Coordinates of C-alpha atoms and ligand atoms in Angstrom, one line a residue:
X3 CA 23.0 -9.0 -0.1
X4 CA 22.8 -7.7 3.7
X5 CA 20.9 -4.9 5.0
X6 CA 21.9 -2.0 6.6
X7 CA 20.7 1.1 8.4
X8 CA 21.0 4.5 6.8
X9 CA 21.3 7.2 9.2
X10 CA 22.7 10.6 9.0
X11 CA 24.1 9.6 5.8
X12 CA 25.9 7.0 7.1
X13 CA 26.1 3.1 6.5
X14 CA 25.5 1.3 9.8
X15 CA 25.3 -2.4 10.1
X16 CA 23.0 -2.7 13.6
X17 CA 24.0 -6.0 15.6
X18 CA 20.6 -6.8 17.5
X19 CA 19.9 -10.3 16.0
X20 CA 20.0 -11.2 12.1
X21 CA 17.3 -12.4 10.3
X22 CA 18.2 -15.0 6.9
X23 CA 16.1 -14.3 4.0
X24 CA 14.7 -17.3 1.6
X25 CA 13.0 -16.4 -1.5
X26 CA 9.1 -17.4 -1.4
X27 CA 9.6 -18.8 -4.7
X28 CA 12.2 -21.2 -4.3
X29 CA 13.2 -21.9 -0.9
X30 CA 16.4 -23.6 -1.4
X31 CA 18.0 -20.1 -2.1
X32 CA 18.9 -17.7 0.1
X33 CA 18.3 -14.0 -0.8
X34 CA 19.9 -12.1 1.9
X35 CA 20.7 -11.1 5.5
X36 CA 18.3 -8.8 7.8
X37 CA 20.7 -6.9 10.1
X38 CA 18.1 -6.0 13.3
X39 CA 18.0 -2.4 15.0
X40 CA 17.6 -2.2 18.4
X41 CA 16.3 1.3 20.2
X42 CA 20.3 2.9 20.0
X43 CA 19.4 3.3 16.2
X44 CA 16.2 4.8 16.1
X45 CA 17.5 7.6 18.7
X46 CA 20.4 7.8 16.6
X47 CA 17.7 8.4 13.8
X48 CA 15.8 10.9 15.6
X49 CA 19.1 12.9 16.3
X50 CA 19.8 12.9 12.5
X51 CA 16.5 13.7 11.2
X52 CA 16.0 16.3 14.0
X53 CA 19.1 17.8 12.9
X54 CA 18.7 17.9 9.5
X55 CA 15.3 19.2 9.6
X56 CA 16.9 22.7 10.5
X57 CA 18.3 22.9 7.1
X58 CA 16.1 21.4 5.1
X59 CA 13.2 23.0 5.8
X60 CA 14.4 26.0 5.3
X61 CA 15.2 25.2 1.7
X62 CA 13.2 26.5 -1.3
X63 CA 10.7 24.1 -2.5
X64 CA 12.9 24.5 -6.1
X65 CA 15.8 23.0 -4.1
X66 CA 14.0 20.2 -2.7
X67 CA 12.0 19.6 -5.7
X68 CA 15.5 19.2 -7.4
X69 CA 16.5 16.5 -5.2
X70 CA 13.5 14.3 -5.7
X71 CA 13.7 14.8 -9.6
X72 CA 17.3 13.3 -8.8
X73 CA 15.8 10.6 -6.6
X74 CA 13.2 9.9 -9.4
X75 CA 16.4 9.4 -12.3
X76 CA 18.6 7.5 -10.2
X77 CA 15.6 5.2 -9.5
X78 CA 14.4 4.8 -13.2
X79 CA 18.2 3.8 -14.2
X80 CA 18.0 1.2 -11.2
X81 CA 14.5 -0.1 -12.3
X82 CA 15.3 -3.8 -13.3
X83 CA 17.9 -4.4 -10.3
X84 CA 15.2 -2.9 -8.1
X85 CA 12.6 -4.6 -8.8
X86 CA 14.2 -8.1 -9.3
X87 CA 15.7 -7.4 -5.4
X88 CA 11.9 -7.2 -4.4
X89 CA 10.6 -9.7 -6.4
X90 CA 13.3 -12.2 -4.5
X91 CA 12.9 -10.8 -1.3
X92 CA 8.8 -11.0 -1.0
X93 CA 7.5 -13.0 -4.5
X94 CA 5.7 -10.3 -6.5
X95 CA 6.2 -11.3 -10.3
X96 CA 8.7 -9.2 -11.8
X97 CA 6.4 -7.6 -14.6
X98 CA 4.1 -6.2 -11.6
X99 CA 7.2 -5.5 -9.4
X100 CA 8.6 -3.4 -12.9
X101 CA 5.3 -1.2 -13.1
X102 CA 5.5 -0.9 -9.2
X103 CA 9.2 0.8 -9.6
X104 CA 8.0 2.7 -12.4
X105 CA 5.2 3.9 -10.1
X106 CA 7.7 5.0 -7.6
X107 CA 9.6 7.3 -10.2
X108 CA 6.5 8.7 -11.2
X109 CA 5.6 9.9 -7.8
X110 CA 9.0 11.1 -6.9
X111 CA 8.4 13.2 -10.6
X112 CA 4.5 14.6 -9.6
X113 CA 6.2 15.5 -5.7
X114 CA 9.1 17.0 -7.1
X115 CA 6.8 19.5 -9.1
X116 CA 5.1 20.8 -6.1
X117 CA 8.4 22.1 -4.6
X118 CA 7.3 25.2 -7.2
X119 CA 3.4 25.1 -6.9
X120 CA 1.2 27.7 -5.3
X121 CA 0.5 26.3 -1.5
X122 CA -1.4 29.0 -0.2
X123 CA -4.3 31.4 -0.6
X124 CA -4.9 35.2 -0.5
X125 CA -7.8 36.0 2.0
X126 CA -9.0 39.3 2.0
X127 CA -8.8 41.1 5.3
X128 CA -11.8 43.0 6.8
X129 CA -9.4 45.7 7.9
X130 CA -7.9 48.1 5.6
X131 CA -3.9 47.6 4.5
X132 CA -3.6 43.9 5.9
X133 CA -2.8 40.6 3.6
X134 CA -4.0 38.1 4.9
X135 CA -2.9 34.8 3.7
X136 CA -2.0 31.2 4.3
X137 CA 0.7 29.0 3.5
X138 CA 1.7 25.6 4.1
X139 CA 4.7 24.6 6.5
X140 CA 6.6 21.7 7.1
X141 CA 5.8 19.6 10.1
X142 CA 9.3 18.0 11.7
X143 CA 10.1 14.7 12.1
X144 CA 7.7 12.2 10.2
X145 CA 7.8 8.6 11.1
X146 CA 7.1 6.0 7.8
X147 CA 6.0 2.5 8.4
X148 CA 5.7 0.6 5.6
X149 CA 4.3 -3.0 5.0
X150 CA 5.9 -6.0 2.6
X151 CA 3.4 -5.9 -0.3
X152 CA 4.1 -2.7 -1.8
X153 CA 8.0 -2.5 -1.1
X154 CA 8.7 0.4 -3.6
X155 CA 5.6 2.4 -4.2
X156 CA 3.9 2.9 -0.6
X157 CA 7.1 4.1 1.0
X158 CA 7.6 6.6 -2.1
X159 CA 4.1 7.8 -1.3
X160 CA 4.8 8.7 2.1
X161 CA 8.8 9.9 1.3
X162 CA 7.9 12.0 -1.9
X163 CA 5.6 13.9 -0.2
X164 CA 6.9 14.1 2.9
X165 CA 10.1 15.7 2.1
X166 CA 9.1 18.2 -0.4
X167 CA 6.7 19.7 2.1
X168 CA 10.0 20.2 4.0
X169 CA 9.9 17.2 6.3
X170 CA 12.6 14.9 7.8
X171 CA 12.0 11.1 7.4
X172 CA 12.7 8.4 9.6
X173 CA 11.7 5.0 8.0
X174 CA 10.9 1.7 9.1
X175 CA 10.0 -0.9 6.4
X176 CA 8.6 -4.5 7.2
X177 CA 10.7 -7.1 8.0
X178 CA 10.3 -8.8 4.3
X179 CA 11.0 -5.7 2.8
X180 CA 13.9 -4.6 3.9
X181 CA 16.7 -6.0 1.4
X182 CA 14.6 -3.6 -1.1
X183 CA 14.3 -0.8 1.5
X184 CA 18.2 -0.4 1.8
X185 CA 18.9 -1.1 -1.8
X186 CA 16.4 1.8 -2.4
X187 CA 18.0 4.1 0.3
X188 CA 21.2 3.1 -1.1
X189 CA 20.1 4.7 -5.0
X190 CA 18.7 7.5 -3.2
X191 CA 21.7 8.3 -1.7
X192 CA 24.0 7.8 -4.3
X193 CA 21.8 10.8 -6.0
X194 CA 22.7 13.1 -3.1
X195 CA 20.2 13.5 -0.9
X196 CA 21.2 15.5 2.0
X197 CA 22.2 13.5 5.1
X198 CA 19.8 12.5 7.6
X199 CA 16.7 13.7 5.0
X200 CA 15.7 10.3 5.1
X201 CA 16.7 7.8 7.7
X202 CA 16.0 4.0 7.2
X203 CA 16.0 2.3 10.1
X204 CA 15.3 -1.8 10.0
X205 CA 13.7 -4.4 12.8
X206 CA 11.1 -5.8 13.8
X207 CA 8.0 -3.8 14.4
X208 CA 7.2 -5.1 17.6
X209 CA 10.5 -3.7 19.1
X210 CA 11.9 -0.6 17.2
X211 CA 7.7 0.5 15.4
X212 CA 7.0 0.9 19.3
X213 CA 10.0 3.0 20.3
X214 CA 9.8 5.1 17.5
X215 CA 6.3 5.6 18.2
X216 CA 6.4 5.8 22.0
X217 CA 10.0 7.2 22.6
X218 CA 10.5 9.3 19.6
X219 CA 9.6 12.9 19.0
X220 CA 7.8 12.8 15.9
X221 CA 5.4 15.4 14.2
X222 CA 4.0 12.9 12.5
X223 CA 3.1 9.0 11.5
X224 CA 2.1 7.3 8.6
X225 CA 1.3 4.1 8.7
X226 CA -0.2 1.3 6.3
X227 CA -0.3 -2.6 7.5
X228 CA -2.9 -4.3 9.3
X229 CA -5.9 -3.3 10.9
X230 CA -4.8 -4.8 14.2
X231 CA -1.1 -2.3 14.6
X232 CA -2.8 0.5 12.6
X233 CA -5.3 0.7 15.6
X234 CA -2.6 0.5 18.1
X235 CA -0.2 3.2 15.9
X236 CA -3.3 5.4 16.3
X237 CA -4.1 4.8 19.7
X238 CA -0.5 6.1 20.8
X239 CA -0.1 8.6 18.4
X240 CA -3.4 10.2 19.7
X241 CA -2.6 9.7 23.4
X242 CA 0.5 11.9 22.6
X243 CA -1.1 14.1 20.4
X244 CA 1.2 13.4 17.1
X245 CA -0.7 13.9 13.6
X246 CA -1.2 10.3 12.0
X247 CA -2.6 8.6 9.0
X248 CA -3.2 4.6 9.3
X249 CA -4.1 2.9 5.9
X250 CA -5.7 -0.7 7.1
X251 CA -7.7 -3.6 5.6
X252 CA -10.0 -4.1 2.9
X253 CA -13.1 -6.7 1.7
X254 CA -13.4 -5.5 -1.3
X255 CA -16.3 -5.8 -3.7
X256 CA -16.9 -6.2 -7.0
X257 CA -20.4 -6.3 -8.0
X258 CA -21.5 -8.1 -11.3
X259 CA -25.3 -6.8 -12.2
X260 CA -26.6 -9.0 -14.9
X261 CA -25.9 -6.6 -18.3
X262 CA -22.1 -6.5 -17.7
X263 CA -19.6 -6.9 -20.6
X264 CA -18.4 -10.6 -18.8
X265 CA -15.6 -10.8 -21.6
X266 CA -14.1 -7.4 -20.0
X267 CA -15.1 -7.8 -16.5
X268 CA -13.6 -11.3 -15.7
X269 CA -10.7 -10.7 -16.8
X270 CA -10.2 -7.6 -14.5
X271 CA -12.1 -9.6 -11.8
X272 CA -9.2 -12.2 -11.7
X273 CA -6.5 -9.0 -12.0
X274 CA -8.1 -7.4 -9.2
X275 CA -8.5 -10.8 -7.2
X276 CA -5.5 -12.3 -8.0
X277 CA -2.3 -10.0 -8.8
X278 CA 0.2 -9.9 -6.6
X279 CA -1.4 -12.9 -5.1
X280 CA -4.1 -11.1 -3.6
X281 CA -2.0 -9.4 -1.1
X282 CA -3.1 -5.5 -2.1
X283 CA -5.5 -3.9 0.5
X284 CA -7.5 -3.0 -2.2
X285 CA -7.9 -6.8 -3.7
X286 CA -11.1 -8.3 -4.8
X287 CA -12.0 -10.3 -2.3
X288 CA -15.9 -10.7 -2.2
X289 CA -17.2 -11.0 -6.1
X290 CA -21.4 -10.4 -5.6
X291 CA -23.0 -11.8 -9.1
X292 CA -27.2 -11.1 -9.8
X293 CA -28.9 -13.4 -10.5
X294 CA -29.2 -13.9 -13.8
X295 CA -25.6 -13.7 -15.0
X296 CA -24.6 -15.7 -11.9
X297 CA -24.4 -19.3 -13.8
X298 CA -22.7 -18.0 -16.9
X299 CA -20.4 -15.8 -14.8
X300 CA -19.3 -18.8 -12.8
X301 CA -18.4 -20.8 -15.6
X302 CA -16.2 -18.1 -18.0
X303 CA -14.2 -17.8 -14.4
X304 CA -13.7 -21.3 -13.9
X305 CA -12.3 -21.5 -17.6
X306 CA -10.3 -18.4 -17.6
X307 CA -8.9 -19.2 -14.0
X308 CA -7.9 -22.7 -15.3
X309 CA -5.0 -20.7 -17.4
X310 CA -3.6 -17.9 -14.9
X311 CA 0.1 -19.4 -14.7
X312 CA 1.6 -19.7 -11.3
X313 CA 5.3 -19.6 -11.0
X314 CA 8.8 -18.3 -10.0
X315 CA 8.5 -14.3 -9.3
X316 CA 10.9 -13.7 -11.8
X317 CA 9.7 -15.6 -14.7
X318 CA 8.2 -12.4 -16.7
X319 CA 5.3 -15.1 -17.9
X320 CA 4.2 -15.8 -14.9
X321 CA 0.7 -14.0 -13.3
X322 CA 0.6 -15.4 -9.5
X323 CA 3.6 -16.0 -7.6
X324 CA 3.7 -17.2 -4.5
X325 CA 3.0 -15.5 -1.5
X326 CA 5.3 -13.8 0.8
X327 CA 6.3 -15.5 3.6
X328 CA 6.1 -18.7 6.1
X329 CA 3.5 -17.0 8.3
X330 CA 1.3 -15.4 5.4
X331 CA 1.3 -19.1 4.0
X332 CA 0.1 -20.6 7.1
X333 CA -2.3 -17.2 7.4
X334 CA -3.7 -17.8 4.1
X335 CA -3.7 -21.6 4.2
X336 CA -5.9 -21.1 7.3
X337 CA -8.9 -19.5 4.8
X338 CA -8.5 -22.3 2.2
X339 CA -8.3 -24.9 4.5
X340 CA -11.7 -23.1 5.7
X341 CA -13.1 -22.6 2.3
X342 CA -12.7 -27.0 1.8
X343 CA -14.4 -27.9 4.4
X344 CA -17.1 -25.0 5.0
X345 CA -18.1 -23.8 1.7
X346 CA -18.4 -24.9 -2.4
X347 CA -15.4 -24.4 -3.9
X348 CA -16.3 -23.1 -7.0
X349 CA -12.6 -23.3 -8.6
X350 CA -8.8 -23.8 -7.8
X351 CA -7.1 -22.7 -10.6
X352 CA -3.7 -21.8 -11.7
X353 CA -1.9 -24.1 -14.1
X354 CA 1.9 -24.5 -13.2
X355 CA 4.8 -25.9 -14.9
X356 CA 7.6 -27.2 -12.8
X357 CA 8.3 -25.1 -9.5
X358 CA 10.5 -25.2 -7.1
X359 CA 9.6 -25.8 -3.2
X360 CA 8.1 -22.2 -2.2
X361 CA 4.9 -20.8 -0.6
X362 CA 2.8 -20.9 -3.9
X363 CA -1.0 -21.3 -3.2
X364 CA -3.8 -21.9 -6.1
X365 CA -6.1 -19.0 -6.7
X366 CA -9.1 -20.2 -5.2
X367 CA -12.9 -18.8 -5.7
X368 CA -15.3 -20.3 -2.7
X369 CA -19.2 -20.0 -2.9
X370 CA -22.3 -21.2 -0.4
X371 CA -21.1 -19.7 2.6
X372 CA -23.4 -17.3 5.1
X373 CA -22.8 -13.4 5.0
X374 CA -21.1 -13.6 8.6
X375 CA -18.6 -16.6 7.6
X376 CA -15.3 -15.4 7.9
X377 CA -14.2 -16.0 4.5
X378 CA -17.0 -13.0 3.6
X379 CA -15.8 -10.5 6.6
X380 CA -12.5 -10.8 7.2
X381 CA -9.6 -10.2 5.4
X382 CA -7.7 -13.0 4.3
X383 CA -4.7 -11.1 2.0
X384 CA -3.9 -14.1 0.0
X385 CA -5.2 -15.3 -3.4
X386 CA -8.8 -16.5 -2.2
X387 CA -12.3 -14.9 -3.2
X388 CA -15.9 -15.6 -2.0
X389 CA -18.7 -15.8 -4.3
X390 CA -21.9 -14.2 -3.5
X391 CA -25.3 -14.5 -5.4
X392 CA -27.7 -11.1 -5.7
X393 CA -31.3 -10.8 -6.7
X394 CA -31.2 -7.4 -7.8
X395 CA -28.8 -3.7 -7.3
X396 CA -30.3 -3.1 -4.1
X397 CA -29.4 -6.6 -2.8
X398 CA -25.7 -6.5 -4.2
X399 CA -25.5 -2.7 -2.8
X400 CA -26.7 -4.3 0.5
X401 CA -24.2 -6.9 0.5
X402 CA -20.9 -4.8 -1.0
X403 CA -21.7 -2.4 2.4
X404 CA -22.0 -5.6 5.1
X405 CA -18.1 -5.2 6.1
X406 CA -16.5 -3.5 8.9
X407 CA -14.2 -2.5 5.7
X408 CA -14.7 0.5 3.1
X409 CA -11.2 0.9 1.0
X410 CA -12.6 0.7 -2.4
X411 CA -15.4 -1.3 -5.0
X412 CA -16.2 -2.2 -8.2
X413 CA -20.0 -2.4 -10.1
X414 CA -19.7 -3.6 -13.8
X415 CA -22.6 -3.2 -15.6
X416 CA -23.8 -1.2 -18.5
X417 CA -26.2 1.0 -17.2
X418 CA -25.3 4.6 -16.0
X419 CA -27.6 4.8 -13.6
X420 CA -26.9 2.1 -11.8
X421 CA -23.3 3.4 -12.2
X422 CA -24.1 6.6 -10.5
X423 CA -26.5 5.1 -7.6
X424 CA -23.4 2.7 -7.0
X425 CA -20.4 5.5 -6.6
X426 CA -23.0 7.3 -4.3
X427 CA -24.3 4.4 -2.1
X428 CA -21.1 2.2 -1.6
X429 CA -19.0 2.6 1.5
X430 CA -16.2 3.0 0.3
X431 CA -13.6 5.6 -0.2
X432 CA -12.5 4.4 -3.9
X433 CA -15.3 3.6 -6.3
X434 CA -14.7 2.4 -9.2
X435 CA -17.1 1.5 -12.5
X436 CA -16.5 -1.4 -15.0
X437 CA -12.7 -1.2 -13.8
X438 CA -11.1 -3.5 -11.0
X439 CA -10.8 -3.0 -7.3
X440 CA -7.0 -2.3 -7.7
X441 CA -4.9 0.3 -9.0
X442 CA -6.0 3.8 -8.7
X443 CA -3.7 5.8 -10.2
X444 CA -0.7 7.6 -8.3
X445 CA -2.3 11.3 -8.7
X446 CA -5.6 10.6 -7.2
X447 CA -6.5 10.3 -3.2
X448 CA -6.3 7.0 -2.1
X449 CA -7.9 5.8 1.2
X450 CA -10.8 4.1 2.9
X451 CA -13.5 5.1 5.3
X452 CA -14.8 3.0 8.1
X453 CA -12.1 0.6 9.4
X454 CA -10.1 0.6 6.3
X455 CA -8.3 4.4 7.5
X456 CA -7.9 6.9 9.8
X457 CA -10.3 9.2 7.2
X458 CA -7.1 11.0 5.3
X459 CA -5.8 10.4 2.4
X460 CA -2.5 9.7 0.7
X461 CA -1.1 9.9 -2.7
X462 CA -2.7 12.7 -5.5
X463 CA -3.0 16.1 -3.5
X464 CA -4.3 14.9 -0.4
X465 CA -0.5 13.9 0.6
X466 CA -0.2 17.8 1.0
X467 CA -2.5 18.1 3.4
X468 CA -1.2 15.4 5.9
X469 CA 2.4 16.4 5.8
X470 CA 2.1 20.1 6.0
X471 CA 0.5 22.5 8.5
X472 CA -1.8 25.5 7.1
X473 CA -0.7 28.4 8.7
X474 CA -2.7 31.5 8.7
X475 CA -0.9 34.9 8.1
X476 CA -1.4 38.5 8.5
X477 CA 0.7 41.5 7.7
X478 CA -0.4 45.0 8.4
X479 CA 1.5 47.3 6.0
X480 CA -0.5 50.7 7.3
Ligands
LIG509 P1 1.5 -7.3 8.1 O1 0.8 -8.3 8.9 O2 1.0 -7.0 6.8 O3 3.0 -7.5 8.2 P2 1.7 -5.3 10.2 O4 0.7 -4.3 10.5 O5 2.1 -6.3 11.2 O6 1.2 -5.9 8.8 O7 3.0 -4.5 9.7 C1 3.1 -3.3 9.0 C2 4.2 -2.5 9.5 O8 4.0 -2.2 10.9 C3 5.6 -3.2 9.4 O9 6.6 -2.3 9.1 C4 5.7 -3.7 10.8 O10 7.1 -4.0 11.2 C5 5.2 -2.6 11.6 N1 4.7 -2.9 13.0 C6 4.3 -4.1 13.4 N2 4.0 -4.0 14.8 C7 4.3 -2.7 15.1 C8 4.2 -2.0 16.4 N3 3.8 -2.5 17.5 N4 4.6 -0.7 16.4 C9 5.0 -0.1 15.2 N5 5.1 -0.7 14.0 C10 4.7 -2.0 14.0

């Protein structure tokens, strides 16, 4: 397959360079051809969605709503060819990749009913015969950019919400995303979605993320990737003023306190550290163990990592595939190459049949390194975790807050009020007890504090908030 550019409601096939797709499990095989925007399309873009924003927005919220319940069907239907285009195109195992389309109709479903939901509040005035009252309005043009490791769900969060608050939606997905982006766009439009609504727009984020961000007017910015371009997205979204949300990096913890169920926790340990080959911004990366569990705790991991199967993305056995792409395999092999000669390795596991020629790389657990080492503060985004020993709560709690990160953390134990000290003392903005680091659910806030997000969230209710202005109203009827 070859992607194209969807703007205005129209197919366009950009000619600024072609990039050739190989799947990251095997490859020999080509998936598909990148078609590269230059800056023509993304003003082209901004025409569309500047246009349509007119209408759209002046649509009921029953009328949009109807649209994304259409977006939501057409997408369910699609679900398998979906999901095995992503699971090609960037190596998530087809099972995860599945649940992560499923995800995707869900949201479009929860957005779709708030087309009909109360959005404002009655104030009473201090003068006689006013109502006072607020109510949410759309904000323009929104600007979506999207990273390779959630290829379905993340830009649903930011699209669902964004149009049924009455926005317009110019789209740029990563690079290694893109085959899924315009096979998405393509379902969506086949369900009717009003021309220039949502206009996807691929390239490289070096040349077309900075024009839409510089050149573009936008109302608005979402962003989730790196810590390194979420700073810069913010920096020039707040030297022109333009309302944005950057979802970075994470370090996350999971702390293991000596009473925890271990049969329970390590199994969601290795989910948490190892799905999707560690490439979530909310992965385990740092595991803190007291004490007295620590030995024990080491050596049910070692046996239970020995069995996680590594394979071909779309073998539905298979637990780990392999990562990404060329440069997150020389990214990530940096950190293990790091981990052999710096610090214990405590186990390389994954068990694997045959496999082809692709950019697999064992889960690995590394221990006896120093707090500062890199492997313990920054974020690798590959299937590596560090081990770290605690004498007590107040030493893990210590320990799980020593990052520059604070997306989200685990404590397994038994005892509640350990439970309770932990969700109030971690810095983080998900915190979560005797369950994994990963996957909060779609109807809850998701987001980070400290250098993990701009302090929004998405997802859940919060989405409202971002893409919508409040807008305070009062009519004197006297
Ligand atoms: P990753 O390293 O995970 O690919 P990035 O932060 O580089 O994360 O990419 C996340 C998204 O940001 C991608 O869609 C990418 O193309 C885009 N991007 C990268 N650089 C820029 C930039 N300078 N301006 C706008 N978007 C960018």
């Amino acid at each position: 397959m070859s992607s194209q550019n969807w703007i205005g409601g129209e197919w366009v096939t950009p000619n600024a360079g072609t990039i050739v797709i190989k799947n990251p499990s095997n490859l020999n095989e080509e998936v598909g051809v990148l078609h590269l925007s230059d800056a023509s399309h993304v003003r082209q873009a901004e025409d569309a969605a500047s246009t349509a924003f007119n209408s759209w927005s002046r649509q009921t919220g029953a009328v949009r709503a109807s649209h994304l319940y259409k977006m939501a069907a057409a997408l369910e239907v699609k679900l398998d060819d979906l999901a095995m285009i992503a699971s090609k195109e960037m190596g998530k195992p087809i099972t995860e990749m599945r649940g992560e389309v499923m995800r995707g109709v869900n949201l479009l479903r929860y957005y779709a009913a708030e087309g009909v939901r109360a959005n404002g509040q009655v104030i009473p005035s201090s003068e006689a015969d006013v109502l006072q009252f607020t109510k949410r309005t759309p904000l323009g043009v929104v600007g979506i950019i999207t990273p390779w490791n959630f290829p379905v769900a993340i830009p649903i969060w930011k699209i669902a919400p964004a149009l049924i608050c009455g926005n317009t939606v110019i789209w740029k997905p990563a690079e290694f995303a893109s085959l899924t982006a315009s096979k998405m766009v393509e379902i969506f439009a086949a369900a009717g979605l009003p021309e220039g609504t949502l206009n996807l727009v691929i390239g490289k984020g070096s040349k077309i993320g900075d024009v839409l961000l510089e050149q573009v007017t936008l109302h608005a910015v979402s962003f989730t990737g790196s810590t390194a371009t979420g700073q810069h997205v913010a920096e020039v979204c707040a030297r022109r003023n333009i309302k944005y949300q950057t979802e970075m990096g994470g370090k996350n913890a999971a702390i293991v306190l000596n009473d925890a169920n271990l049969d329970k926790t390590i199994s969601m340990i290795i989910s948490g550290g190892f799905r999707s080959a560690g490439q979530k911004c909310t992965a385990t990366s740092r595991i803190i163990v007291e004490n007295g569990i620590y030995d024990r705790f080491v050596e049910m991991l070692i046996k239970a990592m020995s069995s996680v199967k590594m394979g071909d993305s779309l073998d539905s056995s298979v637990y780990l595939g392999p990562v990404a792409s060329e440069s997150q395999h020389k990214s990530v092999m940096s950190y293990v190459n790091l981990a052999r000669e710096q610090a214990e390795i405590v186990v390389e596991g994954g068990r694997s049949e045959s496999i082809n020629e692709g950019y697999y790389i064992r889960p690995l657990v590394a221990a006896s390194v120093d707090v500062n080492h890199p492997l313990v503060q920054e974020e690798i985004f590959g299937p590596v975790a560090t081990l770290l020993k605690a004498s007590d709560f107040e030493e893990a709690i210590s320990l799980c807050n020593r990052t520059v990160f604070g997306l989200s953390a685990s404590l397994f134990t038994s005892d509640l009020s350990y439970a309770h000290r932990f969700l109030d003392e971690a810095q983080a903005g998900m915190v979560r007890v005797n369950q994994e680091t990963a996957g909060v659910e779609y109807q809850a806030p998701f987001g980070g504090v400290k250098m993990s997000s701009s302090h929004s969230r998405e997802q859940g209710q919060a989405a409202l908030d971002f893409y919508s202005e409040i807008k305070t109203c009062a009519v004197s009827y006297a």
